[in-house]
């Protein structure tokens, strides 16, 4: 059997160790991805690093970290690593093949989703993140393209290429940074160059839920830089205005997940999951934060003063009009 070198693209029918290549699924920043068949005839996914990875120690370490992370996780909502201890002729990952389509495709085909449908999908993703975070791993690149939906409606999270293990050293390399992600789903702290944590994944889940309900993302810039800048200076577009059919309790959940300050978001995926489990009975008033409450009270006080001022003004005008009427009309007649 022919085995290609690490820098060559594999073609259908060729072998990588005992895996026979079926077709090429695509490519990412770090790797080529193939569908293959193992010795038992089962479909698998092979993730093979690009040549660029071999020439940069940071990229090499990152790929190795992804391998370690995927080998560490075992959850039905996470794409599993296969044969992690098997001898390999070169660096690559063998992963579970998931019979499904990207969530992106589902969202494109279904358009704006009913609340129950959107919550069902996001709840599954959040449940997987509860498990992942429990193993001290943060995905940091959650987006519809990295979630597969099976024919029976299950979600499976994929691609831990920029995931972080808590306490791990910072990795950088000359072509990309350690905090890269997809602008629409990046949390403000990622835009600022910070590493991120569980709350970063909560934020991305909030963006996806918003997009499922509204049919669009909360920020729309003319380019990636404009989108990222908007996240640092302004709130997301109001979900209630974009999707009036969404109950206010669910609107509150989404906006809490999307708070610019990580300390004002859900602090864990488990907290978010708890609210998603009872979204139909959520009291939206509980999502008024201190900063918003102060602004709201200030606005209300200003409105009261404005109304009072207008009322006093009308009263004074009435008095002036009455006095003028008396002296100009009534008095002369007398």
Short mmCIF file of C-alpha atoms in Angstrom, two decimals:
data_model
loop_
_atom_site.label_atom_id
_atom_site.label_comp_id
_atom_site.label_asym_id
_atom_site.label_seq_id
_atom_site.Cartn_x
_atom_site.Cartn_y
_atom_site.Cartn_z
CA UNK A 1 0.00 0.00 0.00
CA UNK A 2 1.24 3.49 -0.85
CA UNK A 3 1.71 5.92 2.00
CA UNK A 4 2.03 9.59 1.11
CA UNK A 5 4.54 11.90 2.72
CA UNK A 6 3.34 14.51 5.15
CA UNK A 7 3.42 17.34 2.61
CA UNK A 8 1.39 15.58 -0.11
CA UNK A 9 -2.37 15.71 -0.47
CA UNK A 10 -3.96 12.30 -0.14
CA UNK A 11 -6.14 11.05 -2.99
CA UNK A 12 -9.12 8.65 -2.89
CA UNK A 13 -7.97 5.03 -2.85
CA UNK A 14 -4.61 5.77 -1.24
CA UNK A 15 -3.72 4.63 2.26
CA UNK A 16 -2.51 6.36 5.36
CA UNK A 17 -1.34 3.49 7.54
CA UNK A 18 -4.34 1.14 7.56
CA UNK A 19 -6.88 3.82 6.65
CA UNK A 20 -8.10 3.96 3.04
CA UNK A 21 -8.92 7.47 1.84
CA UNK A 22 -12.46 7.91 0.50
CA UNK A 23 -12.54 11.63 -0.20
CA UNK A 24 -11.32 15.01 0.96
CA UNK A 25 -13.77 16.80 3.27
CA UNK A 26 -11.98 20.15 3.33
CA UNK A 27 -9.17 22.10 4.88
CA UNK A 28 -8.69 24.37 7.87
CA UNK A 29 -6.00 26.75 9.06
CA UNK A 30 -3.86 23.87 10.30
CA UNK A 31 -4.89 20.74 8.44
CA UNK A 32 -6.43 18.79 5.59
CA UNK A 33 -9.46 16.71 6.54
CA UNK A 34 -10.35 13.43 4.88
CA UNK A 35 -13.04 10.80 5.08
CA UNK A 36 -11.50 7.35 5.26
CA UNK A 37 -12.37 3.73 6.05
CA UNK A 38 -10.63 1.67 8.72
CA UNK A 39 -9.77 -2.03 8.60
CA UNK A 40 -13.24 -2.96 9.86
CA UNK A 41 -14.99 -0.96 7.15
CA UNK A 42 -16.06 1.87 9.47
CA UNK A 43 -15.97 5.45 8.30
CA UNK A 44 -13.51 7.72 10.11
CA UNK A 45 -12.23 11.26 9.74
CA UNK A 46 -8.49 11.88 9.37
CA UNK A 47 -7.11 15.29 10.22
CA UNK A 48 -3.63 15.75 8.75
CA UNK A 49 -1.54 18.85 9.48
CA UNK A 50 -0.44 21.20 6.72
CA UNK A 51 3.19 21.56 5.80
CA UNK A 52 3.15 24.91 7.62
CA UNK A 53 2.74 23.05 10.92
CA UNK A 54 6.04 21.25 10.43
CA UNK A 55 7.94 24.49 10.06
CA UNK A 56 6.66 26.28 13.13
CA UNK A 57 7.07 24.98 16.67
CA UNK A 58 4.02 26.88 17.90
CA UNK A 59 1.79 25.36 15.22
CA UNK A 60 3.24 21.92 15.92
CA UNK A 61 2.55 22.28 19.64
CA UNK A 62 -0.97 23.50 18.92
CA UNK A 63 -1.78 20.48 16.79
CA UNK A 64 -0.37 18.20 19.47
CA UNK A 65 -2.50 20.02 22.05
CA UNK A 66 -5.62 19.45 19.95
CA UNK A 67 -4.76 15.75 19.79
CA UNK A 68 -4.36 15.62 23.57
CA UNK A 69 -7.63 17.46 24.16
CA UNK A 70 -9.70 15.26 21.85
CA UNK A 71 -8.21 12.13 23.38
CA UNK A 72 -9.21 13.47 26.78
CA UNK A 73 -12.92 13.93 25.97
CA UNK A 74 -15.66 11.31 25.68
CA UNK A 75 -19.20 12.67 25.37
CA UNK A 76 -21.98 11.94 22.83
CA UNK A 77 -22.10 15.63 21.93
CA UNK A 78 -18.36 15.78 21.14
CA UNK A 79 -16.57 14.29 18.12
CA UNK A 80 -14.51 11.45 19.62
CA UNK A 81 -10.89 10.60 19.06
CA UNK A 82 -10.27 7.07 17.71
CA UNK A 83 -7.32 4.79 18.37
CA UNK A 84 -5.31 7.45 20.23
CA UNK A 85 -2.56 5.01 21.22
CA UNK A 86 -2.20 3.39 17.82
CA UNK A 87 1.21 3.58 16.14
CA UNK A 88 1.25 6.14 13.31
CA UNK A 89 3.67 6.70 10.44
CA UNK A 90 3.17 10.47 10.70
CA UNK A 91 1.33 13.06 12.75
CA UNK A 92 -2.45 13.00 12.23
CA UNK A 93 -5.68 12.51 14.13
CA UNK A 94 -8.27 9.79 13.59
CA UNK A 95 -11.71 11.02 14.63
CA UNK A 96 -15.26 9.73 14.77
CA UNK A 97 -17.16 10.17 11.50
CA UNK A 98 -20.46 11.89 12.21
CA UNK A 99 -23.32 11.36 9.77
CA UNK A 100 -24.66 14.87 9.81
CA UNK A 101 -24.61 18.32 8.27
CA UNK A 102 -23.17 21.55 9.67
CA UNK A 103 -25.51 23.57 11.84
CA UNK A 104 -24.77 26.40 9.41
CA UNK A 105 -26.56 24.46 6.67
CA UNK A 106 -29.52 23.72 8.95
CA UNK A 107 -29.83 27.43 9.82
CA UNK A 108 -29.63 28.41 6.17
CA UNK A 109 -32.32 25.91 5.16
CA UNK A 110 -34.71 26.58 8.06
CA UNK A 111 -34.22 30.32 8.36
CA UNK A 112 -35.54 31.98 11.49
CA UNK A 113 -36.31 29.12 13.90
CA UNK A 114 -39.22 28.81 16.34
CA UNK A 115 -37.99 29.32 19.94
CA UNK A 116 -38.49 25.67 20.93
CA UNK A 117 -36.42 24.42 17.97
CA UNK A 118 -33.59 26.89 18.59
CA UNK A 119 -33.48 26.14 22.30
CA UNK A 120 -33.37 22.39 21.67
CA UNK A 121 -30.28 22.69 19.47
CA UNK A 122 -28.50 25.19 21.70
CA UNK A 123 -29.34 23.25 24.83
CA UNK A 124 -27.50 20.21 23.43
CA UNK A 125 -24.45 22.31 22.56
CA UNK A 126 -24.49 23.84 26.03
CA UNK A 127 -24.75 20.41 27.67
CA UNK A 128 -21.64 19.32 25.74
CA UNK A 129 -19.83 22.45 26.93
CA UNK A 130 -20.75 21.70 30.54
CA UNK A 131 -18.87 18.42 30.09
CA UNK A 132 -15.95 20.05 28.26
CA UNK A 133 -15.55 22.80 30.86
CA UNK A 134 -15.74 20.18 33.57
CA UNK A 135 -12.56 18.75 32.07
CA UNK A 136 -10.90 22.19 32.20
CA UNK A 137 -11.07 22.69 28.43
CA UNK A 138 -12.46 25.77 26.64
CA UNK A 139 -13.39 25.45 22.97
CA UNK A 140 -13.00 29.16 22.02
CA UNK A 141 -14.24 28.71 18.44
CA UNK A 142 -17.87 27.66 18.79
CA UNK A 143 -19.85 28.54 15.68
CA UNK A 144 -22.45 26.88 13.42
CA UNK A 145 -19.69 25.58 11.13
CA UNK A 146 -18.17 23.59 14.04
CA UNK A 147 -21.40 21.87 15.06
CA UNK A 148 -22.86 18.93 13.16
CA UNK A 149 -26.55 18.01 13.29
CA UNK A 150 -27.45 14.36 12.70
CA UNK A 151 -30.62 13.18 10.92
CA UNK A 152 -32.24 12.45 14.30
CA UNK A 153 -31.56 15.99 15.53
CA UNK A 154 -28.49 15.41 17.74
CA UNK A 155 -25.72 17.98 17.78
CA UNK A 156 -22.02 17.09 17.82
CA UNK A 157 -19.35 19.72 18.49
CA UNK A 158 -16.21 19.44 16.37
CA UNK A 159 -12.86 21.17 15.79
CA UNK A 160 -10.91 21.85 18.96
CA UNK A 161 -8.13 23.44 16.91
CA UNK A 162 -7.81 26.53 19.11
CA UNK A 163 -9.17 25.00 22.30
CA UNK A 164 -7.38 25.77 25.54
CA UNK A 165 -6.68 23.56 28.52
CA UNK A 166 -6.87 25.50 31.76
CA UNK A 167 -3.39 26.31 33.02
CA UNK A 168 -1.70 25.44 29.71
CA UNK A 169 1.05 27.68 28.43
CA UNK A 170 0.26 30.29 25.80
CA UNK A 171 1.05 29.15 22.26
CA UNK A 172 1.70 31.49 19.34
CA UNK A 173 3.22 31.14 15.92
CA UNK A 174 4.13 33.53 13.20
CA UNK A 175 1.12 33.09 10.95
CA UNK A 176 -1.82 33.27 13.37
CA UNK A 177 -2.37 34.21 16.99
CA UNK A 178 -3.44 32.16 19.98
CA UNK A 179 -6.70 34.11 20.28
CA UNK A 180 -7.96 33.74 16.72
CA UNK A 181 -11.58 32.86 16.10
CA UNK A 182 -14.47 33.83 13.86
CA UNK A 183 -15.39 37.53 14.27
CA UNK A 184 -19.17 37.05 14.44
CA UNK A 185 -18.81 34.62 17.36
CA UNK A 186 -15.73 35.96 19.12
CA UNK A 187 -16.28 37.37 22.59
CA UNK A 188 -15.07 40.93 23.30
CA UNK A 189 -12.23 39.61 25.47
CA UNK A 190 -10.96 37.58 22.49
CA UNK A 191 -11.08 40.69 20.33
CA UNK A 192 -8.91 42.36 22.99
CA UNK A 193 -6.36 39.55 22.74
CA UNK A 194 -7.21 37.75 25.98
CA UNK A 195 -7.19 33.97 26.23
CA UNK A 196 -10.82 33.44 27.19
CA UNK A 197 -12.50 30.90 29.44
CA UNK A 198 -15.87 29.21 29.94
CA UNK A 199 -17.64 32.57 29.61
CA UNK A 200 -16.10 32.95 26.15
CA UNK A 201 -17.91 29.80 25.03
CA UNK A 202 -21.11 31.04 26.71
CA UNK A 203 -20.87 34.18 24.60
CA UNK A 204 -20.52 32.19 21.36
CA UNK A 205 -23.53 30.08 22.32
CA UNK A 206 -25.48 33.29 22.90
CA UNK A 207 -24.57 34.53 19.41
CA UNK A 208 -25.71 31.25 17.84
CA UNK A 209 -29.01 31.30 19.73
CA UNK A 210 -29.60 34.92 18.72
CA UNK A 211 -28.89 34.04 15.09
CA UNK A 212 -31.23 31.05 15.11
CA UNK A 213 -34.07 33.16 16.53
CA UNK A 214 -33.52 36.35 14.53
CA UNK A 215 -32.10 34.96 11.30
CA UNK A 216 -29.07 37.23 11.60
CA UNK A 217 -26.13 37.81 13.93
CA UNK A 218 -26.32 40.54 16.62
CA UNK A 219 -23.60 42.67 15.00
CA UNK A 220 -23.27 43.51 11.32
CA UNK A 221 -20.13 45.39 10.31
CA UNK A 222 -18.96 46.14 6.79
CA UNK A 223 -15.95 43.92 7.48
CA UNK A 224 -14.45 41.75 10.23
CA UNK A 225 -12.69 44.67 11.90
CA UNK A 226 -15.89 46.71 12.03
CA UNK A 227 -17.77 43.78 13.52
CA UNK A 228 -15.15 43.28 16.22
CA UNK A 229 -15.06 47.00 16.99
CA UNK A 230 -18.83 47.10 17.47
CA UNK A 231 -18.57 44.45 20.15
CA UNK A 232 -16.24 46.65 22.17
CA UNK A 233 -18.34 49.80 22.12
CA UNK A 234 -22.01 48.93 21.79
CA UNK A 235 -24.71 46.44 22.82
CA UNK A 236 -26.11 43.82 20.44
CA UNK A 237 -29.13 44.69 18.34
CA UNK A 238 -32.29 44.18 20.37
CA UNK A 239 -33.51 40.62 19.87
CA UNK A 240 -37.11 41.52 20.69
CA UNK A 241 -37.13 44.03 17.84
CA UNK A 242 -35.53 41.53 15.43
CA UNK A 243 -37.81 38.63 16.44
CA UNK A 244 -41.02 39.86 18.16
CA UNK A 245 -42.33 36.31 18.58
CA UNK A 246 -39.57 35.39 21.04
CA UNK A 247 -40.75 35.39 24.67
CA UNK A 248 -39.14 38.06 26.82
CA UNK A 249 -37.66 35.46 29.17
CA UNK A 250 -35.73 33.90 26.30
CA UNK A 251 -34.69 37.36 25.11
CA UNK A 252 -33.29 37.92 28.60
CA UNK A 253 -31.31 34.67 28.46
CA UNK A 254 -29.75 35.62 25.12
CA UNK A 255 -28.82 39.12 26.18
CA UNK A 256 -27.32 37.87 29.43
CA UNK A 257 -25.11 35.46 27.49
CA UNK A 258 -24.04 38.36 25.26
CA UNK A 259 -23.00 40.81 27.96
CA UNK A 260 -19.82 42.64 26.99
CA UNK A 261 -18.37 42.27 30.50
CA UNK A 262 -17.66 38.56 31.18
CA UNK A 263 -18.50 39.13 34.87
CA UNK A 264 -22.08 40.00 33.91
CA UNK A 265 -22.63 36.94 31.70
CA UNK A 266 -23.50 33.46 32.85
CA UNK A 267 -20.36 32.43 34.70
CA UNK A 268 -20.64 28.79 33.64
CA UNK A 269 -22.28 26.77 30.90
CA UNK A 270 -24.16 24.95 33.67
CA UNK A 271 -25.86 28.22 34.70
CA UNK A 272 -26.90 28.83 31.10
CA UNK A 273 -28.15 25.25 30.77
CA UNK A 274 -30.29 25.62 33.89
CA UNK A 275 -32.06 28.63 32.39
CA UNK A 276 -32.46 26.98 28.98
CA UNK A 277 -34.22 24.10 30.75
CA UNK A 278 -36.90 26.52 32.01
CA UNK A 279 -36.87 29.22 29.38
CA UNK A 280 -40.66 29.29 29.08
CA UNK A 281 -41.09 30.32 32.72
CA UNK A 282 -38.20 32.78 33.06
CA UNK A 283 -38.96 36.20 34.58
CA UNK A 284 -37.28 38.73 32.24
CA UNK A 285 -36.92 41.28 35.06
CA UNK A 286 -34.19 39.16 36.63
CA UNK A 287 -31.92 40.06 33.72
CA UNK A 288 -31.79 43.78 34.49
CA UNK A 289 -28.19 44.28 35.58
CA UNK A 290 -26.92 46.92 37.97
CA UNK A 291 -25.51 49.10 35.21
CA UNK A 292 -28.67 48.77 33.15
CA UNK A 293 -30.87 49.32 36.20
CA UNK A 294 -29.04 52.54 37.05
CA UNK A 295 -29.41 53.73 33.47
CA UNK A 296 -33.07 52.73 33.45
CA UNK A 297 -33.77 54.50 36.74
CA UNK A 298 -31.90 57.57 35.50
CA UNK A 299 -33.94 57.56 32.31
CA UNK A 300 -37.16 57.13 34.25
CA UNK A 301 -36.24 59.97 36.59
CA UNK A 302 -35.44 62.18 33.63
CA UNK A 303 -38.76 61.30 32.04
CA UNK A 304 -40.63 62.18 35.24
CA UNK A 305 -38.83 65.53 35.43
CA UNK A 306 -39.57 66.20 31.77
CA UNK A 307 -43.27 65.44 32.23
CA UNK A 308 -43.37 67.56 35.39
CA UNK A 309 -41.64 70.41 33.58
CA UNK A 310 -44.08 70.22 30.68
CA UNK A 311 -47.02 70.14 33.12
CA UNK A 312 -45.74 73.18 35.02
CA UNK A 313 -45.16 74.95 31.73
CA UNK A 314 -48.70 74.31 30.59
CA UNK A 315 -49.99 75.46 34.00
CA UNK A 316 -48.03 78.70 33.77
CA UNK A 317 -49.26 79.27 30.24
CA UNK A 318 -52.81 78.70 31.44
CA UNK A 319 -52.36 81.19 34.25
CA UNK A 320 -50.82 83.77 31.93
CA UNK A 321 -53.62 83.24 29.43
CA UNK A 322 -56.25 83.63 32.17
CA UNK A 323 -54.69 86.83 33.47
CA UNK A 324 -54.36 88.24 29.97
CA UNK A 325 -57.95 87.34 29.20
CA UNK A 326 -59.08 89.12 32.38
CA UNK A 327 -57.21 92.34 31.68
CA UNK A 328 -57.72 92.44 27.92
CA UNK A 329 -61.29 91.20 27.64
CA UNK A 330 -63.15 91.12 30.94
CA UNK A 331 -61.81 94.31 32.61
CA UNK A 332 -62.48 96.67 29.63
CA UNK A 333 -66.07 95.48 29.52
CA UNK A 334 -66.51 96.30 33.19
#
